[in-house]
Amino acid sequence: MNEGKTKQSRMPGMTLENIARACGGVYVGPEASRQAVIAGAVTDSRQVEKDYLFIALKGARVDGHDFIPEVFEKGALAALVEKEPEPSAGPCIRVASTLEAMKKLAAFYRQELRIKVVGITGSVGKTSTKEMIASVLEQKYRVLKTENNHNNEIGVPLTIFRIREEHEAAVLEMGISDFGEMHRLAEMTRPDICVITNIGRCHLENLGTRDGILKAKTESFEHLQPEGIAILNGDDDKLCTKKDVNGRPALFYGIGAEANRSEDGVLMAEKSVYATDVENLGMEGMRAKIHTPKGEFAAYIPLAGEHNVYNALAGTAVGLMLELTLEEIAEGIGAVKTVKGRNHLMEKDGVTVIDDCYNANPDSMRASIAVLAHTKGRKIAVLGDMGELGREERSLHRYVGDAVAKSGIDVLFAAGKLAREYADAAQGSGCEIHYYEDVDAMLPELTACVKAGDTVLVKASHFMNFERVVKTLMGEEF
């Protein structure tokens, strides 16, 4: 099952009067419109439809207030504003900050909904885990999931505003880079199930250490519903310490039946859902036997890499909590698909491209390199800089270069100021190495090097704009 058409649906409880009350605003407009219910809420004037609420955000380059006349011409019911237009073409709700008001409004709307919400966070694999969980739940429920990169303090409320009465479950991705952000995201989402994939090394510039990352990610527990449950990766040495969450035992998943133990032998996480007999099929995906308290089943995961076994385990655990059968869970795992920019397979003229260019940190880099290592033909890694790593940035880039050296990669193309560390660390491994300070210098030599039968991994942090590398390899303009 899927979202279906929801454009004609209204947003329950979202009258203009309730909206003004929820966000501490002042309603300015006809009394007769106070009880009108909005059909949607957006910040992009191009997305406005009949009876929508337009939220006028002030950006660095564009001020949403400039588009208020236009949105009323398109049929908007009202506008959420910081300053009233003169003259106004329709009802407005005036607030001190439209951004803060939007977050308050999302929290209010979430409370009006009768829906199960799965909140997903973690250092690596949030999006792929979200896709897996949604694919599983779609076997039984009408599901809404986070689209694109809408996982921050603007994207999360916009995703919540897309939920309608016909939806039975929502799978919401929550991404952060600093302390306090997860608290605010969870306050809006109020998850019934909180999934944390792992505690890796990303956003160290703000969060400092993995313990800092653990603290920031587990802020999500503060707004877990009273009967909610935390589903955690029991093979993660940080997460396995969180055996009790808000007075309830966490549910752990992982590979292998063995429970995690501390260095002094203390029993940590006992896994309720775990995989055995893991088989790597290269680019064809993975196979595993998944064990649960309700029995076991053979799973085929049509995505490459061991990390996708963990995603399948998370999907299994969530499916069990929401009363799916093992057969339904297996069907959902087998139906999952990749999304653009995240281990997305593309092919042109006999060249296979692994498009994983949306973002990168040391752990996701090593996972993608492991995927490349299991492919056929010549293996080419095209890697760019990783961001927000703080004082350890050079050593962590060398950590990735060491993975290239040990994985049997045939050719490395590295571009960026920090990417030199990849090249230096991979020296002497037998890998053919090409280093460039910027992408423009790299592209001509990369395209000349690649030939039919090659598999090419493209990965870097988002600011490197490696989408153009993918487009070039696929013969597209950028």
Short mmCIF file of C-alpha atoms in Angstrom, two decimals:
data_model
loop_
_atom_site.label_atom_id
_atom_site.label_comp_id
_atom_site.label_asym_id
_atom_site.label_seq_id
_atom_site.Cartn_x
_atom_site.Cartn_y
_atom_site.Cartn_z
CA MET A 1 0.00 0.00 0.00
CA ASN A 2 1.12 3.58 -0.47
CA GLU A 3 0.19 7.17 0.20
CA GLY A 4 -2.34 7.47 -2.58
CA LYS A 5 -3.93 10.80 -3.42
CA THR A 6 -4.34 13.10 -0.44
CA LYS A 7 -4.68 16.54 -2.04
CA GLN A 8 -8.44 16.80 -1.41
CA SER A 9 -8.10 15.84 2.28
CA ARG A 10 -8.26 18.45 5.01
CA MET A 11 -5.95 18.61 8.01
CA PRO A 12 -7.99 17.57 11.06
CA GLY A 13 -8.23 20.24 13.76
CA MET A 14 -6.37 22.82 11.69
CA THR A 15 -8.88 25.66 11.72
CA LEU A 16 -7.46 29.16 11.40
CA GLU A 17 -8.53 29.84 14.97
CA ASN A 18 -6.70 26.75 16.28
CA ILE A 19 -3.64 27.59 14.20
CA ALA A 20 -3.46 31.09 15.71
CA ARG A 21 -3.86 29.67 19.21
CA ALA A 22 -1.29 26.89 18.70
CA CYS A 23 1.46 29.21 17.53
CA GLY A 24 0.62 32.20 19.75
CA GLY A 25 -0.41 34.32 16.79
CA VAL A 26 -2.95 37.04 16.14
CA TYR A 27 -5.67 36.26 13.61
CA VAL A 28 -6.42 39.10 11.19
CA GLY A 29 -9.32 38.47 8.83
CA PRO A 30 -13.06 37.88 8.51
CA GLU A 31 -14.76 36.30 11.53
CA ALA A 32 -16.50 33.88 9.19
CA SER A 33 -13.14 32.36 8.23
CA ARG A 34 -11.97 31.54 11.76
CA GLN A 35 -13.39 28.00 11.63
CA ALA A 36 -12.20 27.26 8.10
CA VAL A 37 -9.92 24.21 7.91
CA ILE A 38 -6.76 24.30 5.81
CA ALA A 39 -6.06 21.65 3.17
CA GLY A 40 -2.27 21.84 3.44
CA ALA A 41 0.64 23.94 4.68
CA VAL A 42 3.75 24.85 2.70
CA THR A 43 6.61 27.37 2.66
CA ASP A 44 7.11 27.35 -1.12
CA SER A 45 4.69 29.61 -2.99
CA ARG A 46 4.96 27.30 -6.02
CA GLN A 47 3.38 24.47 -4.01
CA VAL A 48 0.34 26.43 -2.85
CA GLU A 49 -3.02 24.91 -3.76
CA LYS A 50 -6.62 25.81 -2.95
CA ASP A 51 -7.25 26.37 0.78
CA TYR A 52 -3.59 25.96 1.76
CA LEU A 53 -1.81 27.83 4.52
CA PHE A 54 1.24 29.65 3.18
CA ILE A 55 4.04 30.04 5.74
CA ALA A 56 6.13 33.09 4.87
CA LEU A 57 9.70 32.29 5.92
CA LYS A 58 12.54 34.79 5.63
CA GLY A 59 15.53 33.21 3.92
CA ALA A 60 19.01 34.49 3.21
CA ARG A 61 18.03 35.38 -0.36
CA VAL A 62 14.24 35.26 -0.52
CA ASP A 63 11.54 36.61 1.79
CA GLY A 64 8.31 34.61 1.61
CA HIS A 65 6.33 37.74 2.45
CA ASP A 66 7.01 39.00 -1.07
CA PHE A 67 4.85 36.17 -2.48
CA ILE A 68 1.72 36.69 -0.36
CA PRO A 69 -0.35 38.40 -3.09
CA GLU A 70 0.57 35.58 -5.47
CA VAL A 71 -0.45 32.76 -3.09
CA PHE A 72 -3.88 34.27 -2.48
CA GLU A 73 -4.39 34.48 -6.23
CA LYS A 74 -3.62 30.73 -6.33
CA GLY A 75 -6.35 30.04 -3.77
CA ALA A 76 -4.53 30.05 -0.43
CA LEU A 77 -6.87 30.13 2.56
CA ALA A 78 -4.50 32.11 4.80
CA ALA A 79 -0.90 33.18 5.33
CA LEU A 80 1.29 32.86 8.42
CA VAL A 81 3.27 36.11 8.55
CA GLU A 82 5.57 38.28 10.62
CA LYS A 83 4.21 41.45 9.00
CA GLU A 84 0.79 41.99 7.50
CA PRO A 85 0.68 42.89 3.82
CA GLU A 86 -1.06 46.13 2.89
CA PRO A 87 -3.61 45.67 1.64
CA SER A 88 -4.12 42.03 2.53
CA ALA A 89 -5.82 39.81 -0.04
CA GLY A 90 -6.86 37.25 2.56
CA PRO A 91 -6.74 36.15 6.21
CA CYS A 92 -3.35 36.30 7.97
CA ILE A 93 -2.00 35.03 11.26
CA ARG A 94 0.69 37.35 12.59
CA VAL A 95 3.50 35.93 14.74
CA ALA A 96 6.91 37.10 15.98
CA SER A 97 8.75 34.34 14.06
CA THR A 98 7.18 32.25 11.32
CA LEU A 99 9.90 29.60 11.72
CA GLU A 100 9.19 29.12 15.42
CA ALA A 101 5.44 29.28 14.77
CA MET A 102 5.76 26.57 12.13
CA LYS A 103 7.42 24.23 14.65
CA LYS A 104 4.73 24.92 17.27
CA LEU A 105 2.07 24.29 14.66
CA ALA A 106 3.64 20.97 13.65
CA ALA A 107 3.68 19.86 17.30
CA PHE A 108 0.00 20.83 17.65
CA TYR A 109 -1.00 18.99 14.47
CA ARG A 110 0.91 15.87 15.49
CA GLN A 111 -1.12 15.78 18.72
CA GLU A 112 -4.36 15.99 16.70
CA LEU A 113 -3.45 12.91 14.65
CA ARG A 114 -4.34 9.31 15.49
CA ILE A 115 -1.36 7.70 13.81
CA LYS A 116 1.67 5.62 14.72
CA VAL A 117 4.88 7.57 14.22
CA VAL A 118 8.29 5.94 13.78
CA GLY A 119 11.13 8.41 14.35
CA ILE A 120 14.52 7.46 12.89
CA THR A 121 17.90 8.92 13.71
CA GLY A 122 21.54 7.83 13.81
CA SER A 123 24.89 8.80 12.39
CA VAL A 124 24.77 6.58 9.32
CA GLY A 125 21.93 4.98 7.37
CA LYS A 126 18.94 7.09 8.43
CA THR A 127 17.55 7.39 4.92
CA SER A 128 18.09 3.78 3.88
CA THR A 129 16.63 2.58 7.19
CA LYS A 130 13.64 4.89 6.68
CA GLU A 131 13.08 3.41 3.23
CA MET A 132 13.33 -0.13 4.62
CA ILE A 133 10.90 0.49 7.49
CA ALA A 134 8.42 2.24 5.18
CA SER A 135 8.63 -0.65 2.69
CA VAL A 136 7.85 -3.13 5.48
CA LEU A 137 4.95 -1.15 6.94
CA GLU A 138 3.44 -0.56 3.49
CA GLN A 139 2.58 -4.26 3.40
CA LYS A 140 -0.19 -3.55 5.94
CA TYR A 141 -0.67 0.20 6.37
CA ARG A 142 -1.09 3.42 4.44
CA VAL A 143 2.30 5.01 5.11
CA LEU A 144 3.69 8.52 4.80
CA LYS A 145 7.48 8.85 4.88
CA THR A 146 10.06 11.61 4.80
CA GLU A 147 10.91 12.60 1.24
CA ASN A 148 14.20 14.00 -0.07
CA ASN A 149 16.30 15.50 2.74
CA HIS A 150 13.42 16.90 4.79
CA ASN A 151 14.85 15.78 8.13
CA ASN A 152 15.74 19.10 9.82
CA GLU A 153 13.83 21.82 11.69
CA ILE A 154 12.18 23.00 8.48
CA GLY A 155 11.81 19.66 6.71
CA VAL A 156 10.30 17.75 9.65
CA PRO A 157 7.33 20.12 10.18
CA LEU A 158 6.69 20.21 6.43
CA THR A 159 6.61 16.41 6.43
CA ILE A 160 4.21 16.35 9.39
CA PHE A 161 1.93 18.75 7.50
CA ARG A 162 1.67 16.15 4.71
CA ILE A 163 0.01 13.62 7.01
CA ARG A 164 -3.72 13.13 6.46
CA GLU A 165 -6.46 11.18 8.23
CA GLU A 166 -6.16 8.27 5.80
CA HIS A 167 -2.54 7.63 6.79
CA GLU A 168 -2.08 4.91 9.37
CA ALA A 169 1.68 5.21 9.97
CA ALA A 170 4.35 7.83 9.43
CA VAL A 171 8.08 7.13 9.13
CA LEU A 172 9.96 10.32 9.93
CA GLU A 173 13.70 10.85 9.57
CA MET A 174 15.38 13.21 12.04
CA GLY A 175 18.84 14.65 11.32
CA ILE A 176 20.90 16.92 13.54
CA SER A 177 24.32 18.54 13.79
CA ASP A 178 24.23 20.12 17.27
CA PHE A 179 22.86 19.69 20.77
CA GLY A 180 19.22 20.67 21.32
CA GLU A 181 18.13 20.04 17.74
CA MET A 182 16.91 16.48 18.40
CA HIS A 183 14.95 17.70 21.41
CA ARG A 184 13.10 20.15 19.16
CA LEU A 185 12.54 17.59 16.39
CA ALA A 186 11.20 14.96 18.79
CA GLU A 187 8.95 17.54 20.41
CA MET A 188 7.26 17.88 17.02
CA THR A 189 7.21 14.20 16.02
CA ARG A 190 6.33 12.62 19.41
CA PRO A 191 7.37 9.15 18.15
CA ASP A 192 5.68 5.94 19.24
CA ILE A 193 8.81 4.08 18.15
CA CYS A 194 12.27 5.61 18.15
CA VAL A 195 14.91 3.86 16.01
CA ILE A 196 18.60 4.74 16.33
CA THR A 197 20.81 3.12 13.72
CA ASN A 198 24.28 3.76 15.20
CA ILE A 199 26.58 6.29 16.85
CA GLY A 200 29.30 7.08 14.32
CA ARG A 201 31.79 9.86 13.72
CA CYS A 202 29.96 12.74 12.12
CA HIS A 203 29.22 16.34 13.15
CA LEU A 204 32.19 16.10 15.51
CA GLU A 205 32.81 19.80 14.92
CA ASN A 206 29.79 20.58 17.14
CA LEU A 207 29.26 17.37 19.11
CA GLY A 208 32.90 16.72 20.01
CA THR A 209 33.01 12.96 20.63
CA ARG A 210 30.92 9.85 20.05
CA ASP A 211 29.67 10.25 23.62
CA GLY A 212 28.51 13.72 22.62
CA ILE A 213 26.79 12.25 19.58
CA LEU A 214 25.10 9.64 21.78
CA LYS A 215 23.84 12.36 24.11
CA ALA A 216 22.51 14.44 21.21
CA LYS A 217 20.81 11.53 19.41
CA THR A 218 19.13 10.21 22.58
CA GLU A 219 17.47 13.56 23.19
CA SER A 220 14.78 11.89 21.07
CA PHE A 221 13.83 9.80 24.11
CA GLU A 222 12.59 12.93 25.90
CA HIS A 223 9.47 13.03 23.75
CA LEU A 224 8.85 9.33 23.17
CA GLN A 225 5.17 8.57 23.77
CA PRO A 226 4.42 7.13 27.26
CA GLU A 227 3.93 3.62 25.85
CA GLY A 228 6.61 4.10 23.23
CA ILE A 229 9.64 1.89 22.66
CA ALA A 230 13.23 2.48 21.57
CA ILE A 231 14.63 0.12 18.93
CA LEU A 232 18.43 0.25 18.94
CA ASN A 233 21.39 -1.32 17.17
CA GLY A 234 22.69 -3.74 19.79
CA ASP A 235 26.02 -4.14 18.00
CA ASP A 236 26.84 -0.47 18.56
CA ASP A 237 29.07 -0.12 21.62
CA LYS A 238 27.41 3.16 22.63
CA LEU A 239 23.78 2.30 22.01
CA CYS A 240 24.00 -1.04 23.79
CA THR A 241 24.43 0.87 27.06
CA LYS A 242 20.86 2.22 26.77
CA LYS A 243 19.11 -0.89 28.07
CA ASP A 244 16.25 1.05 29.64
CA VAL A 245 14.55 4.02 28.01
CA ASN A 246 12.06 6.00 30.07
CA GLY A 247 11.57 3.00 32.37
CA ARG A 248 10.94 0.50 29.58
CA PRO A 249 13.44 -2.01 28.15
CA ALA A 250 14.85 -1.15 24.74
CA LEU A 251 14.55 -3.64 21.90
CA PHE A 252 17.96 -4.46 20.40
CA TYR A 253 18.82 -5.86 16.99
CA GLY A 254 22.09 -6.97 15.38
CA ILE A 255 24.02 -9.61 13.49
CA GLY A 256 24.66 -12.83 15.42
CA ALA A 257 22.84 -14.17 18.44
CA GLU A 258 25.59 -13.34 20.91
CA ALA A 259 24.79 -10.60 23.41
CA ASN A 260 27.09 -7.60 23.56
CA ARG A 261 29.37 -7.40 26.60
CA SER A 262 31.51 -4.63 28.04
CA GLU A 263 35.30 -4.91 28.28
CA ASP A 264 34.99 -6.27 31.83
CA GLY A 265 32.45 -8.91 30.75
CA VAL A 266 29.23 -7.26 31.90
CA LEU A 267 26.23 -8.31 29.81
CA MET A 268 24.99 -5.38 27.75
CA ALA A 269 22.47 -5.71 24.94
CA GLU A 270 20.60 -8.97 24.43
CA LYS A 271 19.29 -8.94 20.87
CA SER A 272 15.62 -9.77 20.35
CA VAL A 273 15.93 -9.58 16.57
CA TYR A 274 19.12 -10.84 14.93
CA ALA A 275 20.53 -12.23 11.69
CA THR A 276 22.57 -15.35 11.00
CA ASP A 277 23.77 -17.04 7.81
CA VAL A 278 24.52 -13.70 6.19
CA GLU A 279 25.46 -14.08 2.51
CA ASN A 280 26.88 -11.26 0.41
CA LEU A 281 25.65 -11.43 -3.21
CA GLY A 282 27.65 -8.41 -4.35
CA MET A 283 25.57 -5.88 -6.26
CA GLU A 284 22.67 -8.36 -6.24
CA GLY A 285 22.12 -7.72 -2.54
CA MET A 286 22.25 -9.80 0.63
CA ARG A 287 20.65 -12.91 2.09
CA ALA A 288 20.20 -13.68 5.77
CA LYS A 289 18.14 -15.69 8.20
CA ILE A 290 16.33 -13.33 10.56
CA HIS A 291 15.39 -14.57 14.04
CA THR A 292 12.60 -12.97 16.10
CA PRO A 293 10.60 -13.81 19.24
CA LYS A 294 7.80 -14.90 16.85
CA GLY A 295 9.95 -17.17 14.73
CA GLU A 296 12.51 -16.96 11.96
CA PHE A 297 12.44 -16.38 8.22
CA ALA A 298 14.76 -16.24 5.24
CA ALA A 299 15.20 -12.70 3.96
CA TYR A 300 16.39 -11.52 0.58
CA ILE A 301 17.57 -7.89 0.71
CA PRO A 302 17.86 -6.43 -2.81
CA LEU A 303 20.43 -3.83 -1.71
CA ALA A 304 24.20 -4.29 -1.58
CA GLY A 305 26.22 -4.18 1.63
CA GLU A 306 26.13 -5.65 5.12
CA HIS A 307 24.73 -2.38 6.46
CA ASN A 308 21.49 -3.21 4.68
CA VAL A 309 21.17 -6.33 6.83
CA TYR A 310 21.03 -3.97 9.82
CA ASN A 311 18.37 -1.92 8.02
CA ALA A 312 16.33 -5.08 7.44
CA LEU A 313 16.64 -5.96 11.12
CA ALA A 314 15.38 -2.52 12.12
CA GLY A 315 12.48 -2.93 9.70
CA THR A 316 11.72 -6.33 11.19
CA ALA A 317 11.69 -4.96 14.75
CA VAL A 318 9.36 -2.10 13.82
CA GLY A 319 7.11 -4.46 11.86
CA LEU A 320 6.80 -6.74 14.88
CA MET A 321 5.89 -3.81 17.14
CA LEU A 322 3.14 -2.80 14.71
CA GLU A 323 1.79 -6.34 14.42
CA LEU A 324 2.88 -7.39 10.96
CA THR A 325 3.30 -11.08 10.22
CA LEU A 326 6.73 -12.49 9.42
CA GLU A 327 5.51 -13.08 5.86
CA GLU A 328 4.53 -9.41 5.51
CA ILE A 329 7.88 -8.30 6.91
CA ALA A 330 9.80 -10.53 4.49
CA GLU A 331 7.74 -9.15 1.57
CA GLY A 332 8.51 -5.58 2.63
CA ILE A 333 12.24 -6.24 2.94
CA GLY A 334 12.29 -7.79 -0.53
CA ALA A 335 10.42 -4.83 -2.03
CA VAL A 336 12.71 -2.04 -0.79
CA LYS A 337 14.36 0.30 -3.29
CA THR A 338 17.28 2.73 -3.16
CA VAL A 339 16.90 6.49 -3.45
CA LYS A 340 18.96 8.84 -5.61
CA GLY A 341 22.30 9.76 -4.07
CA ARG A 342 22.32 6.89 -1.58
CA ASN A 343 23.91 3.69 -2.91
CA HIS A 344 21.73 4.13 -5.98
CA LEU A 345 22.82 1.91 -8.90
CA MET A 346 22.97 3.40 -12.38
CA GLU A 347 24.36 2.01 -15.63
CA LYS A 348 25.47 3.46 -18.94
CA ASP A 349 27.52 1.95 -21.77
CA GLY A 350 28.57 -1.01 -19.64
CA VAL A 351 29.72 1.16 -16.70
CA THR A 352 27.99 0.69 -13.33
CA VAL A 353 27.85 3.80 -11.14
CA ILE A 354 27.12 3.61 -7.42
CA ASP A 355 25.62 7.04 -6.78
CA ASP A 356 26.23 7.66 -3.07
CA CYS A 357 27.08 11.31 -3.38
CA TYR A 358 24.45 12.87 -1.15
CA ASN A 359 26.58 12.89 2.00
CA ALA A 360 29.50 11.21 3.72
CA ASN A 361 31.20 10.56 7.03
CA PRO A 362 34.01 8.11 7.90
CA ASP A 363 31.72 5.19 8.72
CA SER A 364 29.42 5.57 5.71
CA MET A 365 32.53 5.94 3.51
CA ARG A 366 33.96 2.65 4.74
CA ALA A 367 30.57 0.93 4.29
CA SER A 368 30.35 2.13 0.68
CA ILE A 369 33.94 1.08 0.00
CA ALA A 370 33.03 -2.39 1.30
CA VAL A 371 30.13 -2.49 -1.18
CA LEU A 372 32.46 -1.52 -4.03
CA ALA A 373 34.93 -4.21 -2.96
CA HIS A 374 32.32 -6.92 -3.59
CA THR A 375 31.61 -5.87 -7.17
CA LYS A 376 32.88 -7.44 -10.39
CA GLY A 377 35.27 -5.88 -12.87
CA ARG A 378 37.60 -2.96 -12.22
CA LYS A 379 36.71 -1.11 -9.04
CA ILE A 380 37.06 2.69 -9.09
CA ALA A 381 36.44 4.86 -6.01
CA VAL A 382 35.77 8.56 -6.64
CA LEU A 383 35.94 10.22 -3.24
CA GLY A 384 35.67 13.82 -2.09
CA ASP A 385 36.09 15.67 1.20
CA MET A 386 33.99 14.94 4.30
CA GLY A 387 32.79 17.90 6.36
CA GLU A 388 32.12 18.78 10.02
CA LEU A 389 34.75 16.45 11.50
CA GLY A 390 36.48 19.00 13.70
CA ARG A 391 40.04 18.52 14.93
CA GLU A 392 40.17 14.89 13.77
CA GLU A 393 39.35 15.67 10.14
CA ARG A 394 42.76 14.73 8.71
CA SER A 395 43.14 11.49 10.67
CA LEU A 396 39.58 10.47 9.77
CA HIS A 397 40.26 11.05 6.09
CA ARG A 398 43.35 8.85 6.44
CA TYR A 399 41.10 6.26 8.14
CA VAL A 400 39.03 6.14 4.95
CA GLY A 401 42.14 6.01 2.76
CA ASP A 402 43.32 3.03 4.77
CA ALA A 403 40.04 1.26 3.96
CA VAL A 404 40.68 1.88 0.26
CA ALA A 405 44.16 0.37 0.64
CA LYS A 406 42.86 -2.77 2.36
CA SER A 407 39.77 -3.38 0.21
CA GLY A 408 41.35 -4.26 -3.12
CA ILE A 409 40.13 -1.12 -4.89
CA ASP A 410 41.83 -0.83 -8.28
CA VAL A 411 41.70 2.94 -8.87
CA LEU A 412 41.21 5.91 -6.54
CA PHE A 413 40.23 9.36 -7.78
CA ALA A 414 40.37 11.81 -4.84
CA ALA A 415 39.29 15.45 -5.11
CA GLY A 416 39.35 18.17 -2.45
CA LYS A 417 41.75 19.73 0.03
CA LEU A 418 41.33 16.99 2.62
CA ALA A 419 41.06 14.21 0.04
CA ARG A 420 44.86 14.26 -0.24
CA GLU A 421 44.78 12.22 2.98
CA TYR A 422 42.92 9.43 1.14
CA ALA A 423 45.62 9.35 -1.50
CA ASP A 424 48.49 9.42 1.00
CA ALA A 425 46.99 6.64 3.11
CA ALA A 426 46.41 4.40 0.09
CA GLN A 427 49.98 4.73 -1.22
CA GLY A 428 51.85 1.43 -1.62
CA SER A 429 48.68 -0.69 -1.69
CA GLY A 430 48.78 -1.42 -5.41
CA CYS A 431 45.86 0.94 -6.00
CA GLU A 432 46.29 3.37 -8.92
CA ILE A 433 45.93 6.82 -7.33
CA HIS A 434 44.87 10.16 -8.85
CA TYR A 435 44.61 13.28 -6.69
CA TYR A 436 43.15 16.70 -7.58
CA GLU A 437 42.50 19.81 -5.55
CA ASP A 438 39.10 20.31 -7.13
CA VAL A 439 36.45 18.41 -9.06
CA ASP A 440 36.82 20.42 -12.28
CA ALA A 441 40.43 19.28 -12.66
CA MET A 442 39.45 15.66 -12.00
CA LEU A 443 36.52 15.22 -14.38
CA PRO A 444 38.35 15.07 -17.74
CA GLU A 445 40.85 12.46 -16.55
CA LEU A 446 38.13 10.46 -14.77
CA THR A 447 35.97 10.21 -17.88
CA ALA A 448 39.01 9.23 -19.96
CA CYS A 449 39.87 6.48 -17.48
CA VAL A 450 36.45 4.84 -17.05
CA LYS A 451 35.58 2.04 -19.50
CA ALA A 452 32.97 -0.65 -19.99
CA GLY A 453 33.00 -3.28 -17.24
CA ASP A 454 34.04 -0.82 -14.51
CA THR A 455 32.10 -0.18 -11.32
CA VAL A 456 32.49 3.38 -10.04
CA LEU A 457 31.62 4.54 -6.51
CA VAL A 458 30.95 8.28 -6.21
CA LYS A 459 30.86 9.60 -2.64
CA ALA A 460 31.57 12.84 -0.75
CA SER A 461 29.92 15.25 1.63
CA HIS A 462 27.10 17.26 0.10
CA PHE A 463 29.04 20.54 -0.09
CA MET A 464 31.39 18.94 -2.64
CA ASN A 465 28.57 18.83 -5.21
CA PHE A 466 29.57 15.38 -6.47
CA GLU A 467 26.20 15.15 -8.24
CA ARG A 468 28.05 16.63 -11.20
CA VAL A 469 30.46 13.68 -11.15
CA VAL A 470 27.50 11.30 -11.45
CA LYS A 471 25.92 13.40 -14.22
CA THR A 472 29.19 13.44 -16.14
CA LEU A 473 29.60 9.67 -15.90
CA MET A 474 26.00 9.22 -17.03
CA GLY A 475 26.54 11.55 -19.99
CA GLU A 476 24.18 14.23 -18.64
CA GLU A 477 24.71 17.99 -18.56
CA PHE A 478 25.10 19.84 -15.25
#
